[in-house]
Coordinates of N, CA, C and O in Angstrom, one line a residue:
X173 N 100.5 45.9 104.9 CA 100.5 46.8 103.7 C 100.0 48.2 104.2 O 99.0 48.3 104.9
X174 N 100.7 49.3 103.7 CA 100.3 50.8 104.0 C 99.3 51.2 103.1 O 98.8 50.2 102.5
X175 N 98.5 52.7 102.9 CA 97.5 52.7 102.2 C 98.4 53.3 101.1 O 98.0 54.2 100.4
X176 N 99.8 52.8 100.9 CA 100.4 54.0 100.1 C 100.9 52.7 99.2 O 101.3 52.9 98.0
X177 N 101.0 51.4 99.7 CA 102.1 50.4 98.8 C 101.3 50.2 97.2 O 102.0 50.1 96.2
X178 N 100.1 50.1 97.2 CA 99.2 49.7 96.2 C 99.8 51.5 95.2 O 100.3 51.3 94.1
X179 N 99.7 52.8 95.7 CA 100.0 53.7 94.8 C 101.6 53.0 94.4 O 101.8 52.4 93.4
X180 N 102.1 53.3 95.0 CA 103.7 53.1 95.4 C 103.9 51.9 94.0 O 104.2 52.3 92.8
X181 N 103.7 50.8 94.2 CA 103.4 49.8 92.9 C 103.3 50.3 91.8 O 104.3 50.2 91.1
X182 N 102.3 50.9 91.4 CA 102.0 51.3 90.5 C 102.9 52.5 89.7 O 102.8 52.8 88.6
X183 N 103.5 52.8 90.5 CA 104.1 53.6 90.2 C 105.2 53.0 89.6 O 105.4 52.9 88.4
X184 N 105.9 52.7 90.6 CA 106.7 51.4 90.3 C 107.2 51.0 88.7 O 108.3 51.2 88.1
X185 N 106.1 50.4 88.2 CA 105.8 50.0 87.1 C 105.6 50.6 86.2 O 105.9 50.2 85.1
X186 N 104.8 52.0 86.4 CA 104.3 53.0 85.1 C 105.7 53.5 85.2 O 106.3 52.8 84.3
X187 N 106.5 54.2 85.8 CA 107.0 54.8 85.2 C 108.5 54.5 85.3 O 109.4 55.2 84.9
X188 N 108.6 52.8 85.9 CA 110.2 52.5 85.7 C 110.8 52.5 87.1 O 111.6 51.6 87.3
X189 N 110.5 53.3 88.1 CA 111.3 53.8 89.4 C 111.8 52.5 89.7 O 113.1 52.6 89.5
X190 N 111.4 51.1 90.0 CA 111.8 50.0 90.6 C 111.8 50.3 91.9 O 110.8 50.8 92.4
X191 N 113.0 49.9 92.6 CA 113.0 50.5 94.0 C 113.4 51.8 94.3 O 114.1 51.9 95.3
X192 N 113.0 52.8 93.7 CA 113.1 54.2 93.9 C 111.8 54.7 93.9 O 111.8 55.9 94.2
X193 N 110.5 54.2 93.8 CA 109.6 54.8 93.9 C 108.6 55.0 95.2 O 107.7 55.7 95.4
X194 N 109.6 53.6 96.4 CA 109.0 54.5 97.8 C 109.9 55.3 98.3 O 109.5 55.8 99.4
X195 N 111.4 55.8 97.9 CA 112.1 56.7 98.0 C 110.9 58.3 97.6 O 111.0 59.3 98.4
X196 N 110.4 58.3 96.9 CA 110.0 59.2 95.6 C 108.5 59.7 96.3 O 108.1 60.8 96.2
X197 N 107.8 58.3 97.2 CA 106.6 58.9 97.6 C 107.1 59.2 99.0 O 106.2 59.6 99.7
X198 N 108.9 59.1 99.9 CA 108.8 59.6 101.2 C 109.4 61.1 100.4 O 108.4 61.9 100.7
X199 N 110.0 61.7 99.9 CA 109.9 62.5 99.0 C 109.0 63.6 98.9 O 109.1 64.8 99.1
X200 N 108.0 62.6 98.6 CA 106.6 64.0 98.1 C 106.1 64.1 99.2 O 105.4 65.2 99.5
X201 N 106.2 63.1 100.3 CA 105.4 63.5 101.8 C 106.3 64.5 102.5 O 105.9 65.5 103.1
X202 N 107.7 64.0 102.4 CA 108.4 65.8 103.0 C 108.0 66.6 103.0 O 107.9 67.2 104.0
X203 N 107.8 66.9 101.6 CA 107.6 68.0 100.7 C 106.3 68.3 100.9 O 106.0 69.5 100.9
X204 N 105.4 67.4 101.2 CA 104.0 68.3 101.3 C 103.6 68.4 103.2 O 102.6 68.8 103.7
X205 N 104.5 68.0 103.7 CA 104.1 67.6 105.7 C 105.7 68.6 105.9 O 106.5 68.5 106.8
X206 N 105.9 69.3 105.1 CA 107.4 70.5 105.5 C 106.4 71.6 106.4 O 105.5 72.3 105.8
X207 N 106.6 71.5 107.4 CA 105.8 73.1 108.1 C 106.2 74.0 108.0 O 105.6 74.9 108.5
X208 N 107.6 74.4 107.1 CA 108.3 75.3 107.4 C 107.7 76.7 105.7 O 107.8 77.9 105.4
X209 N 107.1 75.5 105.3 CA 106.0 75.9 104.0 C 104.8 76.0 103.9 O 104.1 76.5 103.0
X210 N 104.6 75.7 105.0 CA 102.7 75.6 105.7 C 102.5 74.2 105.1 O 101.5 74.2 104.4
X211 N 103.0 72.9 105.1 CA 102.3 72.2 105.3 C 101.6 71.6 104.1 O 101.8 72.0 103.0
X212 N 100.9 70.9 104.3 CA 99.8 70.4 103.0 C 99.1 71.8 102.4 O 98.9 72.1 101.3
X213 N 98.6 72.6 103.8 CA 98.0 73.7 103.1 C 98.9 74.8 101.8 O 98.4 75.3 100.8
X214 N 100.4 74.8 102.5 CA 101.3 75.6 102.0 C 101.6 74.7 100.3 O 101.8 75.3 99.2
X215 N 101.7 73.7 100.5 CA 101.9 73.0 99.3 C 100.9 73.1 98.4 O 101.3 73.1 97.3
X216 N 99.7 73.1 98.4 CA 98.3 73.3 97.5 C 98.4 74.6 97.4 O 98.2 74.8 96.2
X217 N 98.7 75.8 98.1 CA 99.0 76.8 97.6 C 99.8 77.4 96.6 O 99.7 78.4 95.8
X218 N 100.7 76.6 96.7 CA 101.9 76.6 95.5 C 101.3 76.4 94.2 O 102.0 77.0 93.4
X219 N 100.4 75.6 93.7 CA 99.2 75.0 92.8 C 98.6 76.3 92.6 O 98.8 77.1 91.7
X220 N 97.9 76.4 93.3 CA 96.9 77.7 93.4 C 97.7 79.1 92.4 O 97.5 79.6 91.3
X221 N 98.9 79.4 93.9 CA 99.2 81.1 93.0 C 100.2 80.1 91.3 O 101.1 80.6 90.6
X222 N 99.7 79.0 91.1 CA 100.5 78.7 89.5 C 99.2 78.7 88.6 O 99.3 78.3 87.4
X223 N 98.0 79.2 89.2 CA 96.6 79.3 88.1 C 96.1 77.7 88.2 O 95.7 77.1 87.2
X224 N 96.2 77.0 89.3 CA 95.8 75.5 89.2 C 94.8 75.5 90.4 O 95.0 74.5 91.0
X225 N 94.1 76.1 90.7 CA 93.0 76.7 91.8 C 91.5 75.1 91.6 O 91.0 74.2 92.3
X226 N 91.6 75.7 90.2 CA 89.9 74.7 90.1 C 91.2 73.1 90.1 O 90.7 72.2 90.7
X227 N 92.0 73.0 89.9 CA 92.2 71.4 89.6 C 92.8 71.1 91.4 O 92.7 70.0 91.9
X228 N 93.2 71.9 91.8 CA 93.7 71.4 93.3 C 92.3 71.2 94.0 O 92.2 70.3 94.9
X229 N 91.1 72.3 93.7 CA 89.4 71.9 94.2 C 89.3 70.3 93.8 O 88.8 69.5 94.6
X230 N 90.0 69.7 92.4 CA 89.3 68.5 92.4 C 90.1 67.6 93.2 O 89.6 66.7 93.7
X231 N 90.6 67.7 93.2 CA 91.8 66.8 94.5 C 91.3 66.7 95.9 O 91.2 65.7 96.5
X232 N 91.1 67.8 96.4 CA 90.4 68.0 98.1 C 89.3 67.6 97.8 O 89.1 66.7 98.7
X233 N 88.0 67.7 97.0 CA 86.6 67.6 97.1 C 86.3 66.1 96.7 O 87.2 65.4 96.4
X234 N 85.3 65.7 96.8 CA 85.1 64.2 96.6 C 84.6 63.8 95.2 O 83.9 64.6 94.6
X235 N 85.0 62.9 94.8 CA 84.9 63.1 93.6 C 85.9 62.7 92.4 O 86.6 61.8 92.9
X236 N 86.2 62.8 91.3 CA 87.4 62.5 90.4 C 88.0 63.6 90.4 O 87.5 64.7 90.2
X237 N 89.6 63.2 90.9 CA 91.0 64.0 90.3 C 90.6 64.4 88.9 O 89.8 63.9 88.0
X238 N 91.6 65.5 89.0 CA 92.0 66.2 87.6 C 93.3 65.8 88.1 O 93.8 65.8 89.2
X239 N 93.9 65.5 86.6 CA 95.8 65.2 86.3 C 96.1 66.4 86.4 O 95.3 67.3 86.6
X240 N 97.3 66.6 86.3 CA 98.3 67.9 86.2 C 99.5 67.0 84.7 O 99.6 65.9 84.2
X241 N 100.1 68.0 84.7 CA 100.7 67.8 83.8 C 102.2 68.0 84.3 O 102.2 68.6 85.4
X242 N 103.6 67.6 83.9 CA 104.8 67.8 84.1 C 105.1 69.3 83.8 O 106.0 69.6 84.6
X243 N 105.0 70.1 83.1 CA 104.8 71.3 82.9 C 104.2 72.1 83.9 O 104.8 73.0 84.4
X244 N 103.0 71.8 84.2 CA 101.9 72.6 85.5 C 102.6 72.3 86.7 O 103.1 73.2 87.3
X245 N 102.8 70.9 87.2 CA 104.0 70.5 88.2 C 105.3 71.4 88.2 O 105.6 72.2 89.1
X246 N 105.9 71.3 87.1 CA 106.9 72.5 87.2 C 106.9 73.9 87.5 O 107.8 74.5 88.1
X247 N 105.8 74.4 87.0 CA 105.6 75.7 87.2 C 105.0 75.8 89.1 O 105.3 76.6 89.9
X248 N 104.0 74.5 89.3 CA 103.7 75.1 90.8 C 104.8 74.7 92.0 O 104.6 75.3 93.1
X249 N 105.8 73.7 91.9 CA 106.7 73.6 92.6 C 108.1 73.7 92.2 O 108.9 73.3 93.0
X250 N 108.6 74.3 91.0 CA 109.8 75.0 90.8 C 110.3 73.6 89.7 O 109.8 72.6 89.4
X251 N 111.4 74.2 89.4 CA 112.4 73.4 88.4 C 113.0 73.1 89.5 O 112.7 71.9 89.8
X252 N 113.9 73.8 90.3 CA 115.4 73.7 91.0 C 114.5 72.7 92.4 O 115.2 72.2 93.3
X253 N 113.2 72.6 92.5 CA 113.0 71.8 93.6 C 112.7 69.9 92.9 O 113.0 68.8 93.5
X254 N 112.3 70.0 91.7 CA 112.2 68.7 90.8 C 113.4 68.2 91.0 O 113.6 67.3 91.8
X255 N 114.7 69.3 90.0 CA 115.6 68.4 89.9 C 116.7 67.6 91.5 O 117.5 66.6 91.7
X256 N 116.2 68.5 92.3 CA 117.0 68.1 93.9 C 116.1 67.1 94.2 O 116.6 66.2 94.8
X257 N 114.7 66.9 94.1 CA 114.3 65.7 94.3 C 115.0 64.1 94.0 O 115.3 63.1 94.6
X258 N 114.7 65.0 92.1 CA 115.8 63.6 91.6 C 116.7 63.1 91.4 O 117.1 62.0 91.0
X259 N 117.3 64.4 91.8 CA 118.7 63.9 92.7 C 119.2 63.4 93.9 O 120.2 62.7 94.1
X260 N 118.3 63.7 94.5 CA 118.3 63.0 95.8 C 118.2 61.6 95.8 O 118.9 60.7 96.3
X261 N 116.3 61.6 94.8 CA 115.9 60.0 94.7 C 117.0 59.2 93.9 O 117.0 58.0 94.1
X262 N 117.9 59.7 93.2 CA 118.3 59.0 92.4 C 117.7 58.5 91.1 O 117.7 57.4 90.7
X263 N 117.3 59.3 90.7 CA 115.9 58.7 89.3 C 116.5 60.0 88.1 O 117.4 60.8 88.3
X264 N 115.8 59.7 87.2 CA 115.7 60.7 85.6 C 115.2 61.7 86.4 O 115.0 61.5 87.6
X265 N 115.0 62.8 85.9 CA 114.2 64.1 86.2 C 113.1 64.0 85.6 O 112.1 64.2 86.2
X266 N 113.4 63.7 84.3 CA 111.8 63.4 83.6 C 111.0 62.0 83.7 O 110.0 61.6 83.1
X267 N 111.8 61.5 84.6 CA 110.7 60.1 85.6 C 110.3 60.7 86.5 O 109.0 60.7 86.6
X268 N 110.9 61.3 87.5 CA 110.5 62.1 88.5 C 109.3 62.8 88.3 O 108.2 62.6 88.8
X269 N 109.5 63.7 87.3 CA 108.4 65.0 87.2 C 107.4 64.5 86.8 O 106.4 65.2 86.9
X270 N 106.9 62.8 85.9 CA 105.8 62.2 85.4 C 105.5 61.8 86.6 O 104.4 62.0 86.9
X271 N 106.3 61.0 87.5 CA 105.6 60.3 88.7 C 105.0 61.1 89.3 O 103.8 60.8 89.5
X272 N 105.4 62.5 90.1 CA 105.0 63.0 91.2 C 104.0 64.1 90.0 O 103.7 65.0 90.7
X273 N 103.6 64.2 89.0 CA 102.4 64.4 88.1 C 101.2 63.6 88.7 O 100.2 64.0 89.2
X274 N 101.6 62.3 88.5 CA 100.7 61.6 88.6 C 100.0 61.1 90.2 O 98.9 60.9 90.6
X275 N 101.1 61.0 90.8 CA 100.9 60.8 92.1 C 100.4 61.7 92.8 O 99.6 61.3 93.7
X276 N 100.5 63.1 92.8 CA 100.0 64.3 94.0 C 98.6 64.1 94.0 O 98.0 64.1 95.0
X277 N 98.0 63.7 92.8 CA 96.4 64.6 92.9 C 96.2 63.1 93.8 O 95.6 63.2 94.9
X278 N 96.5 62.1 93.5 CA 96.0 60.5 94.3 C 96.5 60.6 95.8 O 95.6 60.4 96.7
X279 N 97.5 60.9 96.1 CA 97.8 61.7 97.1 C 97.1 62.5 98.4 O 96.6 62.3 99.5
X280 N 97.2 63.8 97.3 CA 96.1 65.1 98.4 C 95.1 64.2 98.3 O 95.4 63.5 99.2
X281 N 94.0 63.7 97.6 CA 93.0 62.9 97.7 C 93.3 62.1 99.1 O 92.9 62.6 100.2
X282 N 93.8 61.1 99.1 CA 94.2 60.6 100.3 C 94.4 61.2 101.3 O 94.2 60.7 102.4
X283 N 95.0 62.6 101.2 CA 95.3 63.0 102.8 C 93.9 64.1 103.3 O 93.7 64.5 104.5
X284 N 92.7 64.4 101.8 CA 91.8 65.0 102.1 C 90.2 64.3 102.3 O 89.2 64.9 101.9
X285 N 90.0 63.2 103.0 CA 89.1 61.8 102.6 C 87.8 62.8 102.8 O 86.8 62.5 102.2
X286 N 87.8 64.0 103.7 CA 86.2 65.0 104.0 C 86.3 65.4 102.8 O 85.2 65.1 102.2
X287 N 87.3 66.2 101.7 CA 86.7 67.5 101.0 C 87.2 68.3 101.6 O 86.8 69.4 101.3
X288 N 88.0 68.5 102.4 CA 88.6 69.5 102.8 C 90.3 69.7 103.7 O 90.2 69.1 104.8
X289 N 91.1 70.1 103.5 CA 92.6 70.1 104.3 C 92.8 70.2 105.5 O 92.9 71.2 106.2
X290 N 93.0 68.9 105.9 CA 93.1 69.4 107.8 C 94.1 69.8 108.3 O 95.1 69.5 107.6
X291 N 94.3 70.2 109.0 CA 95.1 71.0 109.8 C 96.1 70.2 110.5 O 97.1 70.9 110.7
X292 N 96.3 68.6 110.9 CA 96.8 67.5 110.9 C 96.8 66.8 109.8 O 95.8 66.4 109.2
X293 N 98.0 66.5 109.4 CA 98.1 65.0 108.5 C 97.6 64.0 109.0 O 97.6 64.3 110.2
X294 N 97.2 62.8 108.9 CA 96.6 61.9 109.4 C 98.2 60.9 109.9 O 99.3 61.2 109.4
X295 N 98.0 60.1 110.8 CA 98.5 59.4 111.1 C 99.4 58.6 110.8 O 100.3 58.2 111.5
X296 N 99.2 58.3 109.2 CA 99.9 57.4 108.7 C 101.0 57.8 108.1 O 102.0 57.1 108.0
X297 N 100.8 59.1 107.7 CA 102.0 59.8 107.3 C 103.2 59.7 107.9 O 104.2 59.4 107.4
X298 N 102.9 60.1 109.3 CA 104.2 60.1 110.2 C 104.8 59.2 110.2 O 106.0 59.1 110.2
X299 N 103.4 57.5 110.4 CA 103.8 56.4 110.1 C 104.8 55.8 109.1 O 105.8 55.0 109.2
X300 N 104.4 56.3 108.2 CA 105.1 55.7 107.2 C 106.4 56.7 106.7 O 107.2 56.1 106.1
X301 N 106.6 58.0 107.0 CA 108.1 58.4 107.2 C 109.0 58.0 108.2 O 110.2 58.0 108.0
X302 N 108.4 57.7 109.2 CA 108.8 57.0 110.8 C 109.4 55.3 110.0 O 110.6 54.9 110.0
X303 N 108.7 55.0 109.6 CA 109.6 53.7 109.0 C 109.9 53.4 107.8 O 110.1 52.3 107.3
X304 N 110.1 54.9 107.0 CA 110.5 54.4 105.8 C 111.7 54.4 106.0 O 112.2 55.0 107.0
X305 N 112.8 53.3 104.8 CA 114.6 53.3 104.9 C 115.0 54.0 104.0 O 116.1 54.5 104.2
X306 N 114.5 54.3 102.8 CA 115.3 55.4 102.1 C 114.8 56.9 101.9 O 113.8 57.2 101.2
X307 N 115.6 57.7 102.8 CA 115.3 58.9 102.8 C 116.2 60.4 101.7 O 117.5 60.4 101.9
X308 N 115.8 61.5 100.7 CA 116.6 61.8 100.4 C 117.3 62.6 101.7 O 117.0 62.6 102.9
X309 N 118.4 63.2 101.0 CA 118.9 63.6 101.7 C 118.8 65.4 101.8 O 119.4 66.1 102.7
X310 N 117.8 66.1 100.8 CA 117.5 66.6 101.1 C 116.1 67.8 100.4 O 116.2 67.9 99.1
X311 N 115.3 68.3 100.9 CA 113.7 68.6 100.3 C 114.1 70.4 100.4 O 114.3 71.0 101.5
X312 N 114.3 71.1 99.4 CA 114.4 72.7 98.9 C 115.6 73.2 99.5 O 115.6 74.4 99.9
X313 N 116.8 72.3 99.5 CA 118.0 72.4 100.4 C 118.2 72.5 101.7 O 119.2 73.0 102.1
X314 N 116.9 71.7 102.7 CA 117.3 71.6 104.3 C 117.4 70.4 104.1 O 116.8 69.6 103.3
X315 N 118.4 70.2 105.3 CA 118.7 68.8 105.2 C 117.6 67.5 106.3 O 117.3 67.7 107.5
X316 N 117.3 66.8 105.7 CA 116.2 65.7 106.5 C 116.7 65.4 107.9 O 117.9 65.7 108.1
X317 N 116.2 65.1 108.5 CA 116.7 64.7 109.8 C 116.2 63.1 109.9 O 115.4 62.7 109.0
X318 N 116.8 62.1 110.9 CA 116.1 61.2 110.5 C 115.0 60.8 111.6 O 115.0 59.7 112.3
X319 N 114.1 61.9 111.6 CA 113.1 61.4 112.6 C 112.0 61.6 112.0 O 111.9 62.3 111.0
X320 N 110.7 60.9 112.8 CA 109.4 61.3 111.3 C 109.0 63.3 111.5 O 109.5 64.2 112.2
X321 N 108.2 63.3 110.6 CA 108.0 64.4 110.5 C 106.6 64.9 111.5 O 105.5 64.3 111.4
X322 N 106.9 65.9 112.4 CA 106.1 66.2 113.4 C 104.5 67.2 112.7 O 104.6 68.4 112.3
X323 N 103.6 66.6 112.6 CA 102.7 67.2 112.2 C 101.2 68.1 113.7 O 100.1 68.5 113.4
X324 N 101.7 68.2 114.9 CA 101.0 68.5 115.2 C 102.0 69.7 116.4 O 103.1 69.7 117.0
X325 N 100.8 70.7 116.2 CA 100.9 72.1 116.8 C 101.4 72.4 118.7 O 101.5 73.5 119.1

């Protein structure tokens, strides 16, 4: 078991995905381990310049998440990047945009276990893009490659 199947489940079930919701979390790891965006860092920034500064602090620091909303999600990672998600994943748009609501802050939490954004993703990440089987086809219109995602300098 990954440290991601237990979210992944859950997901699963809240919001319907079935077998599209570990499509959905290799997906959001693209999208936040893309270096071509800075990365985890570059992706929390996206949050940030959208006026979500204090709620992305509760995510990295230790402590209880703050939710985001489908709305705030929209505004800090675009419309036109939601709907190519769920196009990709194959899901609703508005399943899409409640899962990865729900999922980012449980998420960065996980990829932040100090309180703070490292400079490497942890290991598992690679891991677990390295063997996931359904990959979209593609994250802000580049196309995936099928090798894991290289997180170090």
């Amino acid at each position: 078991m990954t440290i991601l199947e237990p979210i992944i489940n859950e997901v699963s079930e809240q919001f319907g995905l079935r077998g599209k919701a570990g499509p959905t979390m290799n997906a959001l790891l693209i999208l936040i381990s893309n270096e071509r965006t800075g990365g985890l860092q570059g992706f929390l920034d996206q949050f940030r310049r959208a006026g979500l500064g204090e709620i992305v602090s509760s995510w990295v620091s230790r402590g209880s998440n703050t939710p985001i909303t489908t709305e705030q999600l929209e505004r800090a990672i675009g419309g036109d990047t939601i709907n190519r998600l769920a196009s990709n994943v194959g899901v609703a748009r508005a399943a899409l945009a409640s899962a990865l609501a729900y999922v980012i802050p449980r998420v960065v939490d996980l990829l932040t276990p100090e309180g703070v954004v490292p400079s490497r993703l942890p290991a598992w990440v690679n891991s677990y893009l390295g063997g996931a089987t359904a990959r979209p086809e593609s994250v802000r219109g580049e196309p995936v490659r099928g090798e894991p995602v290289r997180t170090e300098t």
